[in-house]
């Protein structure tokens, strides 16, 4: 008996079961009982078949999808991670505050102060730990901004040492201090900024020493480490592109649709991109396949550039007024120190020197003190932004590339968030984070070829440059294809051609993917 | 029946037909059971 005959046998069996049921009388209770009894008997029988088939299908699915990832991929990930852990030390465009990520904690404390105390506490604890990691052991004597800060941070440090930052003790201490000093979190934020400035030289020295030790141990220069990093990322992408497991998973989790990779669909996409004579010999012509991959990388680069173009424009505007920012920073720092001294004086005048003998209810504040704290917050913001503007004035010149200035922006969390918010005032905190992650990924892309060669001042029409480059290689591409509204369509076509080629390299057939996708849909 | 001998595509077909029939049986049962 052939397989099709077996299938027919099952179908015929179902039909004959239906036939039997249709001939059974249901004219009285007794007959209905007999009918129901027969139904239950058939149900049991067919459930047994159903389970047996399901078991066979499941074991086939497991066998077909139980594929190991190429071992080189996890090895590459681990080598990339090793570099990523220390890479920040070599990023000279970053201040030591940015290198250790303290700028992010300060930003989050200032943003979350209104809605999430647990998150604020977590950020304060992270900031304290970051100081510790660079050899600065912060204790209660550092939290001397005001008596209220000292009051809250005394309990905070006690609870932190016991790993109980979610304790009721800390919550009630916050409650107690908050009603006396509603700006307590602003005070703590400023105090952390103050601690950083106090120890900045020590932190700089620590990081410099770490950097020297790593370079000595690895026997490489920072640029050699960066090059190795980019080469490893390239290798990882190449290996993942043709890895059977990675490709199959993309179909199983719905990221790819097998219908887009049928032969006729792939040919249609190829003909959209290239003349027929080239498409006919595509498999033999390695150069053309390489050029399609290069085109995809150019399209991704251009799309990302469009998303972050507003930062380049902002820096261009700051650069045009660069002379304004060259000298001001020392003046702002002096102003900051004077205001902080004044704050200490007012605090002492109101509360005396002996904080430890006081109860919270006895600690006093004055409107003068509160206004001064808000003024100091403004000066810190001005100081930080000016520090960034100063970098533009001193580190950027007319030969700087788009990549250079985007990297500079990416090195300064406070400026970057400020710039993103100015570009889109309704953006959520989560979307800001996602945008920053995306910018970071973009700047670490090992296939960047345009923005690292183009001046940020004399910005060329990148779309035109890309179009002209690939037209020379006989690609059917027009400038309109690179318009913001059309680029995703072109990316999708090019990406599918490349994935189709990678599937061939990985010896994955369309029929095979269809089968496991059908099984996946049916079984899970 | 020896289902192992069937091609996956045919097996999927049979599985769907059987499950449809089980659904039919369950409906019939709930319509007629007291």
Coordinates of C-alpha atoms in Angstrom, one line a residue:
Chain A
X1 CA 0.0 0.0 0.0
X2 CA 1.5 3.4 -1.0
X3 CA 1.5 6.3 1.4
X4 CA -1.3 8.1 -0.5
X5 CA -3.4 5.0 -0.2
X6 CA -2.8 5.0 3.6
X7 CA -3.9 8.6 3.7
X8 CA -7.0 7.7 1.7
X9 CA -7.6 4.9 4.0
X10 CA -7.8 7.3 7.0
X11 CA -10.1 9.7 5.1
X12 CA -12.3 6.8 4.0
X13 CA -12.5 5.6 7.6
X14 CA -13.7 9.1 8.7
X15 CA -16.3 9.1 5.9
X16 CA -17.5 5.6 6.8
X17 CA -17.7 6.6 10.5
X18 CA -19.8 9.7 9.4
X19 CA -21.9 7.4 7.3
X20 CA -22.6 5.0 10.2
X21 CA -23.7 7.9 12.4
X22 CA -25.9 9.4 9.7
X23 CA -27.8 6.1 9.4
X24 CA -28.4 5.7 13.1
X25 CA -32.0 6.5 14.3
X26 CA -32.5 9.3 16.8
X27 CA -36.3 9.1 17.0
X28 CA -36.5 8.2 20.7
X29 CA -34.5 8.4 23.9
X30 CA -33.2 4.9 23.7
X31 CA -31.9 5.4 20.2
X32 CA -30.4 8.8 21.1
X33 CA -28.6 7.1 24.0
X34 CA -27.2 4.5 21.5
X35 CA -26.2 7.3 19.1
X36 CA -24.3 9.2 21.9
X37 CA -22.7 6.0 23.0
X38 CA -21.4 5.4 19.5
X39 CA -20.2 9.0 19.3
X40 CA -18.2 8.6 22.5
X41 CA -16.7 5.4 21.2
X42 CA -15.6 7.0 18.0
X43 CA -14.3 10.1 19.8
X44 CA -12.1 7.8 21.9
X45 CA -10.8 6.0 18.9
X46 CA -10.0 9.1 16.9
X47 CA -8.4 10.9 19.9
X48 CA -6.1 7.9 20.0
X49 CA -5.2 8.4 16.3
X50 CA -4.8 12.1 16.8
X51 CA -2.4 11.6 19.7
X52 CA -0.4 9.0 17.7
X53 CA 0.0 11.3 14.8
X54 CA 0.9 14.2 17.0
X55 CA 3.7 12.1 18.6
X56 CA 5.1 11.2 15.2
X57 CA 4.9 14.9 14.0
X58 CA 6.5 16.2 17.2
X59 CA 9.4 13.8 17.0
X60 CA 9.9 14.8 13.3
X61 CA 9.8 18.5 14.3
X62 CA 12.3 18.0 17.1
X63 CA 14.6 16.0 14.8
X64 CA 14.4 18.6 12.0
X65 CA 14.9 21.7 14.3
X66 CA 17.4 20.2 16.7
X67 CA 20.3 22.0 15.0
X68 CA 23.4 23.3 16.8
X69 CA 24.5 26.8 16.3
X70 CA 27.9 27.2 14.7
X71 CA 30.4 27.0 17.6
X72 CA 32.4 29.9 16.3
X73 CA 29.4 32.2 17.0
X74 CA 29.5 31.8 20.8
X75 CA 33.3 32.1 20.7
X76 CA 33.0 35.4 18.8
X77 CA 30.4 36.7 21.2
X78 CA 32.6 36.0 24.1
X79 CA 35.6 37.7 22.5
X80 CA 33.5 40.7 21.6
X81 CA 32.2 40.9 25.2
X82 CA 35.7 40.8 26.6
X83 CA 36.6 43.9 24.6
X84 CA 33.2 45.6 25.4
X85 CA 33.8 45.3 29.1
X86 CA 37.0 47.5 28.9
X87 CA 36.3 49.4 25.7
X88 CA 35.0 52.5 27.6
X89 CA 38.4 53.1 29.1
X90 CA 39.8 53.9 25.6
X91 CA 37.0 56.2 24.6
X92 CA 39.0 59.4 25.0
X93 CA 36.2 61.7 23.8
X94 CA 34.3 60.7 27.0
X95 CA 34.8 62.4 30.4
X96 CA 35.5 60.1 33.3
X97 CA 31.9 60.6 34.5
X98 CA 30.7 59.3 31.2
X99 CA 33.2 56.5 31.1
X100 CA 31.9 55.0 34.3
X101 CA 28.3 55.8 33.4
X102 CA 27.7 58.1 36.3
X103 CA 26.1 60.6 34.0
X104 CA 23.3 58.2 33.3
X105 CA 22.6 57.6 37.0
X106 CA 22.5 61.4 37.6
X107 CA 20.2 61.9 34.7
X108 CA 17.8 59.2 35.8
X109 CA 17.7 60.5 39.4
X110 CA 16.8 63.9 38.0
X111 CA 14.1 62.4 35.7
X112 CA 12.5 59.8 38.0
X113 CA 12.3 61.9 41.1
X114 CA 8.6 62.5 40.7
X115 CA 7.3 59.0 40.1
X116 CA 9.5 56.2 41.2
X117 CA 11.3 56.2 44.5
X118 CA 12.6 52.6 44.2
X119 CA 14.3 53.5 40.9
X120 CA 15.8 56.7 42.4
X121 CA 17.2 54.6 45.3
X122 CA 18.6 52.1 42.8
X123 CA 20.3 54.8 40.8
X124 CA 21.8 56.3 44.0
X125 CA 23.1 52.9 45.0
X126 CA 24.5 52.3 41.5
X127 CA 26.3 55.7 41.6
X128 CA 27.9 54.9 45.0
X129 CA 29.0 51.5 43.6
X130 CA 30.5 53.2 40.5
X131 CA 32.6 55.4 42.7
X132 CA 33.7 52.3 44.6
X133 CA 34.7 50.5 41.3
X134 CA 37.1 53.4 40.6
X135 CA 38.6 53.3 44.1
X136 CA 36.5 56.0 45.7
X137 CA 34.9 54.8 48.9
X138 CA 32.0 57.2 49.4
X139 CA 30.7 57.5 53.0
X140 CA 28.3 59.6 54.9
X141 CA 30.8 62.5 55.3
X142 CA 30.6 62.9 51.5
X143 CA 26.8 63.5 51.7
X144 CA 27.2 66.8 53.4
X145 CA 25.2 69.0 51.0
X146 CA 22.5 69.8 53.5
X147 CA 21.4 68.3 56.8
X148 CA 18.4 66.7 55.2
X149 CA 20.6 64.9 52.7
X150 CA 22.8 63.7 55.6
X151 CA 19.7 62.5 57.5
X152 CA 18.3 60.5 54.5
X153 CA 21.7 59.2 53.3
X154 CA 22.6 57.9 56.8
X155 CA 19.6 55.5 56.7
X156 CA 20.2 54.8 53.0
X157 CA 23.8 53.7 53.6
X158 CA 22.8 51.6 56.5
X159 CA 20.1 49.8 54.5
X160 CA 22.4 49.6 51.5
X161 CA 25.1 47.8 53.6
X162 CA 22.4 45.2 54.6
X163 CA 21.1 44.9 51.0
X164 CA 17.7 46.1 52.1
X165 CA 17.0 49.2 50.0
X166 CA 13.4 48.2 49.7
X167 CA 12.9 48.2 53.5
X168 CA 10.1 50.0 55.3
X169 CA 12.7 51.8 57.4
X170 CA 14.1 53.6 54.4
X171 CA 10.6 54.3 53.0
X172 CA 9.5 55.9 56.3
X173 CA 12.7 57.8 56.5
X174 CA 12.0 59.2 53.1
X175 CA 8.5 60.1 54.1
X176 CA 9.8 61.8 57.2
X177 CA 12.4 63.9 55.3
X178 CA 10.2 64.5 52.2
X179 CA 7.6 66.6 54.1
X180 CA 10.2 68.8 55.5
X181 CA 12.2 69.0 52.3
X182 CA 10.2 68.2 49.1
X183 CA 13.3 68.8 46.9
X184 CA 15.4 66.2 48.8
X185 CA 16.1 64.2 45.6
X186 CA 17.3 67.3 43.8
X187 CA 19.6 67.9 46.8
X188 CA 20.9 64.3 46.6
X189 CA 21.4 64.6 42.8
X190 CA 23.5 67.8 43.3
X191 CA 25.4 66.2 46.1
X192 CA 26.4 63.3 43.8
X193 CA 27.5 65.7 41.2
X194 CA 29.5 67.5 43.9
X195 CA 31.2 64.3 45.0
X196 CA 32.2 63.6 41.4
X197 CA 33.8 67.0 41.0
X198 CA 35.6 66.5 44.4
X199 CA 37.1 63.3 43.3
X200 CA 37.4 63.9 39.6
X201 CA 41.2 64.0 39.5
X202 CA 41.4 60.7 41.5
X203 CA 38.9 59.0 39.1
X204 CA 40.8 60.3 36.1
X205 CA 44.1 58.9 37.5
X206 CA 42.5 55.5 38.3
X207 CA 41.1 55.2 34.7
X208 CA 44.5 56.3 33.2
X209 CA 46.3 53.6 35.3
X210 CA 43.7 50.9 34.3
X211 CA 44.1 51.9 30.6
X212 CA 47.9 51.6 30.8
X213 CA 47.6 48.2 32.5
X214 CA 45.2 46.8 29.9
X215 CA 47.4 48.0 27.0
X216 CA 50.4 46.5 28.6
X217 CA 48.6 43.2 29.2
X218 CA 47.1 42.9 25.8
X219 CA 50.2 44.3 24.0
X220 CA 48.0 46.4 21.7
X221 CA 47.3 50.1 21.0
X222 CA 43.8 51.5 21.5
X223 CA 43.3 51.7 17.8
X224 CA 44.5 48.1 17.3
X225 CA 41.9 47.0 20.0
X226 CA 39.2 49.0 18.1
X227 CA 40.2 47.4 14.8
X228 CA 40.1 43.9 16.4
X229 CA 36.7 44.7 17.8
X230 CA 35.3 45.7 14.4
X231 CA 36.9 42.7 12.7
X232 CA 35.3 40.4 15.3
X233 CA 31.9 42.0 14.7
X234 CA 32.3 41.6 11.0
X235 CA 33.2 37.9 11.4
X236 CA 30.2 37.4 13.7
X237 CA 27.8 39.0 11.2
X238 CA 29.2 36.9 8.4
X239 CA 28.9 33.7 10.4
X240 CA 25.4 34.4 11.7
X241 CA 24.2 35.3 8.1
X242 CA 24.9 31.7 6.9
X243 CA 24.3 29.9 10.2
X244 CA 21.5 27.2 9.7
X245 CA 20.1 27.6 13.2
X246 CA 20.0 31.4 13.1
X247 CA 18.3 31.4 9.8
X248 CA 15.8 28.7 10.7
X249 CA 14.9 30.5 14.0
X250 CA 14.1 33.6 12.1
X251 CA 11.4 31.7 10.2
X252 CA 10.1 30.0 13.3
X253 CA 9.8 33.2 15.4
X254 CA 8.1 35.0 12.5
X255 CA 10.8 37.5 11.7
X256 CA 11.0 36.0 8.1
X257 CA 8.2 34.7 5.9
X258 CA 9.1 31.8 3.7
X259 CA 6.8 33.0 0.9
X260 CA 9.3 35.9 0.3
X261 CA 12.0 33.3 -0.6
X262 CA 10.2 31.2 -3.2
X263 CA 12.2 31.1 -6.5
X264 CA 9.8 33.3 -8.4
X265 CA 9.7 35.9 -5.7
X266 CA 13.5 36.0 -5.4
X267 CA 13.8 36.4 -9.2
X268 CA 11.3 39.2 -9.1
X269 CA 13.3 41.0 -6.5
X270 CA 16.6 40.4 -8.3
X271 CA 15.1 41.8 -11.5
X272 CA 13.8 44.9 -9.6
X273 CA 17.4 45.6 -8.6
X274 CA 19.5 44.4 -11.6
X275 CA 19.3 43.9 -15.4
X276 CA 18.2 40.4 -16.6
X277 CA 21.6 39.5 -18.0
X278 CA 23.3 40.0 -14.6
X279 CA 20.4 38.2 -12.8
X280 CA 20.8 35.1 -15.0
X281 CA 24.5 34.7 -14.0
X282 CA 24.1 35.9 -10.4
X283 CA 25.1 32.6 -8.7
X284 CA 28.3 32.5 -10.7
X285 CA 29.1 36.2 -10.2
X286 CA 30.6 36.6 -6.7
X287 CA 31.3 40.3 -7.3
X288 CA 27.7 41.1 -7.9
X289 CA 26.6 39.3 -4.8
X290 CA 29.3 41.2 -2.8
X291 CA 28.0 44.5 -4.3
X292 CA 24.4 43.6 -3.2
X293 CA 25.7 43.1 0.3
X294 CA 27.6 46.4 0.2
X295 CA 24.4 48.1 -1.1
X296 CA 22.4 46.8 1.9
X297 CA 25.1 48.1 4.3
X298 CA 25.0 51.5 2.5
X299 CA 21.2 51.6 2.8
X300 CA 21.3 50.8 6.5
X301 CA 23.9 53.4 7.1
X302 CA 21.9 56.0 5.2
X303 CA 18.6 55.2 7.0
X304 CA 20.4 55.5 10.4
X305 CA 22.0 58.7 9.3
X306 CA 18.6 60.1 8.4
X307 CA 17.3 59.2 11.9
X308 CA 20.2 61.0 13.7
X309 CA 20.8 63.9 11.2
X310 CA 19.2 66.3 13.7
X311 CA 22.2 65.8 16.0
X312 CA 24.7 66.6 13.2
X313 CA 22.6 69.8 12.5
X314 CA 22.6 70.7 16.2
X315 CA 26.4 70.3 16.5
X316 CA 26.8 72.3 13.3
X317 CA 24.9 75.2 14.9
X318 CA 27.0 75.0 18.1
X319 CA 30.2 74.8 16.0
X320 CA 29.2 78.0 14.2
X321 CA 29.2 79.8 17.5
X322 CA 32.1 78.0 19.0
X323 CA 34.0 81.1 20.1
X324 CA 31.3 81.7 22.7
X325 CA 32.2 78.5 24.5
X326 CA 36.0 78.5 24.6
X327 CA 36.6 80.1 27.9
X328 CA 33.5 80.0 30.0
X329 CA 33.8 76.7 31.7
X330 CA 36.3 77.8 34.4
X331 CA 34.1 80.8 35.2
X332 CA 31.1 78.5 35.6
X333 CA 33.0 76.1 37.8
X334 CA 34.1 79.0 40.0
X335 CA 30.5 80.3 40.2
X336 CA 29.4 76.7 41.1
X337 CA 32.0 76.4 43.9
X338 CA 31.0 79.8 45.3
X339 CA 27.3 78.9 45.3
X340 CA 28.0 75.6 47.0
X341 CA 30.1 77.3 49.7
X342 CA 27.3 79.8 50.3
X343 CA 24.9 76.9 50.7
X344 CA 27.1 75.3 53.3
X345 CA 27.2 78.7 55.2
X346 CA 23.5 79.1 55.2
X347 CA 23.1 75.5 56.3
X348 CA 25.5 76.0 59.2
X349 CA 23.9 79.2 60.2
X350 CA 20.4 77.6 60.4
X351 CA 21.4 74.3 61.9
X352 CA 24.7 74.7 63.6
X353 CA 27.6 72.3 63.2
X354 CA 26.3 69.4 65.2
X355 CA 24.0 67.6 62.8
X356 CA 24.3 64.3 64.7
X357 CA 22.6 65.5 67.8
X358 CA 19.6 66.9 65.9
X359 CA 16.2 65.2 65.2
X360 CA 14.7 65.6 61.7
X361 CA 12.0 67.9 63.2
X362 CA 14.7 70.3 64.4
X363 CA 16.5 70.7 61.0
X364 CA 15.6 74.0 59.4
X365 CA 15.5 75.2 55.9
X366 CA 14.9 78.7 54.5
X367 CA 13.5 80.0 51.2
X368 CA 16.9 81.4 50.5
X369 CA 18.5 78.0 50.8
X370 CA 15.9 76.4 48.6
X371 CA 16.3 79.0 45.9
X372 CA 20.0 78.6 46.1
X373 CA 19.8 74.9 45.5
X374 CA 17.6 75.4 42.4
X375 CA 20.1 77.9 41.2
X376 CA 23.0 75.5 41.7
X377 CA 21.0 72.8 39.7
X378 CA 20.8 75.3 36.9
X379 CA 24.5 76.1 37.1
X380 CA 25.4 72.3 37.0
X381 CA 23.3 71.9 33.9
X382 CA 25.0 74.9 32.3
X383 CA 28.3 73.6 33.4
X384 CA 27.7 70.2 31.8
X385 CA 26.3 71.5 28.5
X386 CA 29.1 74.0 28.3
X387 CA 31.6 71.3 28.9
X388 CA 30.3 69.5 25.8
X389 CA 30.1 72.8 23.8
X390 CA 33.7 73.3 24.9
X391 CA 34.7 69.9 23.4
X392 CA 33.0 71.0 20.1
X393 CA 35.0 74.2 20.2
X394 CA 38.3 72.5 20.9
X395 CA 38.1 69.0 19.4
X396 CA 36.0 69.6 16.3
X397 CA 37.3 71.2 13.2
X398 CA 36.3 71.6 9.5
X399 CA 37.8 68.3 8.7
X400 CA 35.8 66.4 11.3
X401 CA 33.5 63.8 9.8
X402 CA 29.8 63.1 10.4
X403 CA 31.0 60.0 12.3
X404 CA 33.4 62.1 14.5
X405 CA 30.6 64.4 15.6
X406 CA 28.1 61.7 16.2
X407 CA 30.6 59.9 18.3
X408 CA 31.2 63.1 20.3
X409 CA 27.5 63.5 20.9
X410 CA 27.3 59.8 21.9
X411 CA 30.0 60.4 24.5
X412 CA 27.9 62.9 26.4
X413 CA 24.7 61.5 27.8
X414 CA 23.4 64.8 29.2
X415 CA 23.9 66.6 25.9
X416 CA 22.5 63.7 23.9
X417 CA 19.3 63.4 25.9
X418 CA 18.9 67.2 25.8
X419 CA 19.3 67.2 22.0
X420 CA 16.9 64.2 21.6
X421 CA 14.2 66.0 23.7
X422 CA 14.7 69.3 21.8
X423 CA 14.1 67.3 18.6
X424 CA 11.0 65.6 19.9
X425 CA 9.5 67.1 23.0
X426 CA 6.9 64.4 23.4
X427 CA 9.4 61.6 23.4
X428 CA 9.1 59.1 26.4
X429 CA 12.0 58.2 28.7
X430 CA 11.9 54.6 27.3
X431 CA 12.1 55.9 23.7
X432 CA 15.1 58.1 24.6
X433 CA 16.9 55.1 26.0
X434 CA 16.1 53.1 22.8
X435 CA 17.3 55.9 20.6
X436 CA 20.6 56.1 22.5
X437 CA 21.0 52.3 22.2
X438 CA 20.3 52.5 18.5
X439 CA 22.8 55.4 18.0
X440 CA 25.4 53.4 19.9
X441 CA 24.8 50.3 17.7
X442 CA 24.9 52.5 14.5
X443 CA 28.3 54.0 15.5
X444 CA 29.7 50.5 16.3
X445 CA 28.6 49.1 12.9
X446 CA 31.7 47.7 11.3
X447 CA 30.4 48.4 7.7
X448 CA 30.2 52.2 7.9
X449 CA 31.7 53.6 4.7
X450 CA 30.1 57.0 4.0
X451 CA 29.7 59.0 7.2
X452 CA 33.3 58.3 8.2
X453 CA 34.5 60.0 5.0
X454 CA 32.2 63.0 4.8
X455 CA 32.7 66.3 6.5
X456 CA 29.9 67.3 8.9
X457 CA 30.2 70.9 7.7
X458 CA 30.1 70.4 4.0
X459 CA 27.5 67.6 4.1
X460 CA 27.2 65.9 0.7
X461 CA 23.9 64.6 -0.6
X462 CA 24.5 61.0 0.7
X463 CA 21.5 59.6 -1.2
X464 CA 22.9 60.9 -4.4
X465 CA 26.4 59.5 -3.6
X466 CA 24.9 56.1 -2.9
X467 CA 22.7 56.1 -6.0
X468 CA 25.6 57.2 -8.3
X469 CA 27.9 54.5 -6.8
X470 CA 25.5 51.7 -7.5
X471 CA 24.3 53.0 -10.8
X472 CA 27.9 52.6 -12.0
X473 CA 27.6 49.0 -11.0
X474 CA 24.5 48.7 -13.2
X475 CA 22.0 48.6 -10.3
X476 CA 18.5 49.8 -11.1
X477 CA 18.4 52.4 -8.3
X478 CA 17.0 56.0 -8.4
X479 CA 17.3 58.8 -5.8
X480 CA 13.6 58.5 -5.1
X481 CA 14.2 54.9 -3.8
X482 CA 16.2 56.5 -1.0
X483 CA 13.6 58.9 0.1
X484 CA 12.6 58.4 3.7
X485 CA 9.2 56.9 2.8
X486 CA 10.7 54.5 0.2
X487 CA 13.9 53.3 1.7
X488 CA 12.4 50.5 3.8
X489 CA 10.9 49.0 0.7
X490 CA 14.3 48.9 -1.1
X491 CA 16.0 47.6 2.1
X492 CA 13.4 44.8 2.2
X493 CA 14.1 43.8 -1.4
X494 CA 17.9 43.8 -1.1
X495 CA 17.8 42.0 2.3
X496 CA 15.6 39.2 0.9
X497 CA 17.9 38.7 -2.0
X498 CA 20.8 38.3 0.4
X499 CA 18.9 36.0 2.8
X500 CA 17.9 33.9 -0.2
X501 CA 21.6 33.6 -1.2
X502 CA 22.6 32.8 2.4
X503 CA 19.9 30.1 2.5
X504 CA 21.5 28.5 -0.5
X505 CA 24.9 28.7 1.1
X506 CA 23.5 27.1 4.3
X507 CA 21.8 24.5 2.1
X508 CA 18.3 25.3 3.4
X509 CA 15.5 24.5 1.0
X510 CA 12.2 26.4 0.9
X511 CA 10.3 23.1 1.1
X512 CA 12.1 22.2 4.4
X513 CA 11.3 25.6 6.0
X514 CA 7.6 25.3 4.9
X515 CA 7.4 22.0 6.5
X516 CA 8.8 23.0 9.9
X517 CA 6.8 26.2 9.9
X518 CA 3.6 24.2 9.3
X519 CA 4.6 21.8 12.0
X520 CA 5.3 24.6 14.4
X521 CA 2.0 26.3 13.7
X522 CA 0.1 23.0 14.0
X523 CA 1.8 21.7 17.2
X524 CA 2.5 24.8 19.3
Chain B
X1 CA -2.4 2.3 11.7
X2 CA 1.3 2.9 11.0
X3 CA 1.5 6.6 10.8
X4 CA 5.3 6.7 10.6
X5 CA 5.2 5.6 7.0
X6 CA 3.3 8.7 5.9
X7 CA 5.0 11.8 4.5
X8 CA 4.8 14.8 6.8
X9 CA 2.6 16.7 4.5
X10 CA 0.1 13.8 4.3
X11 CA 0.3 13.3 8.1
X12 CA -0.5 16.9 8.7
X13 CA -3.5 16.5 6.3
X14 CA -4.7 13.4 8.2
X15 CA -4.1 15.1 11.6
X16 CA -6.3 18.0 10.6
X17 CA -9.0 15.8 9.1
X18 CA -9.1 13.7 12.3
X19 CA -9.2 16.7 14.6
X20 CA -12.0 18.2 12.5
X21 CA -13.9 15.0 12.9
X22 CA -13.3 15.0 16.6
X23 CA -14.7 18.5 16.8
X24 CA -17.7 17.3 14.9
X25 CA -18.2 14.4 17.3
X26 CA -17.9 16.7 20.3
X27 CA -20.6 19.0 18.9
X28 CA -22.9 16.1 18.1
X29 CA -22.4 14.7 21.6
X30 CA -23.2 18.1 23.3
X31 CA -26.3 18.5 21.0
X32 CA -27.6 15.1 21.8
X33 CA -26.4 14.3 25.3
X34 CA -28.9 14.9 28.1

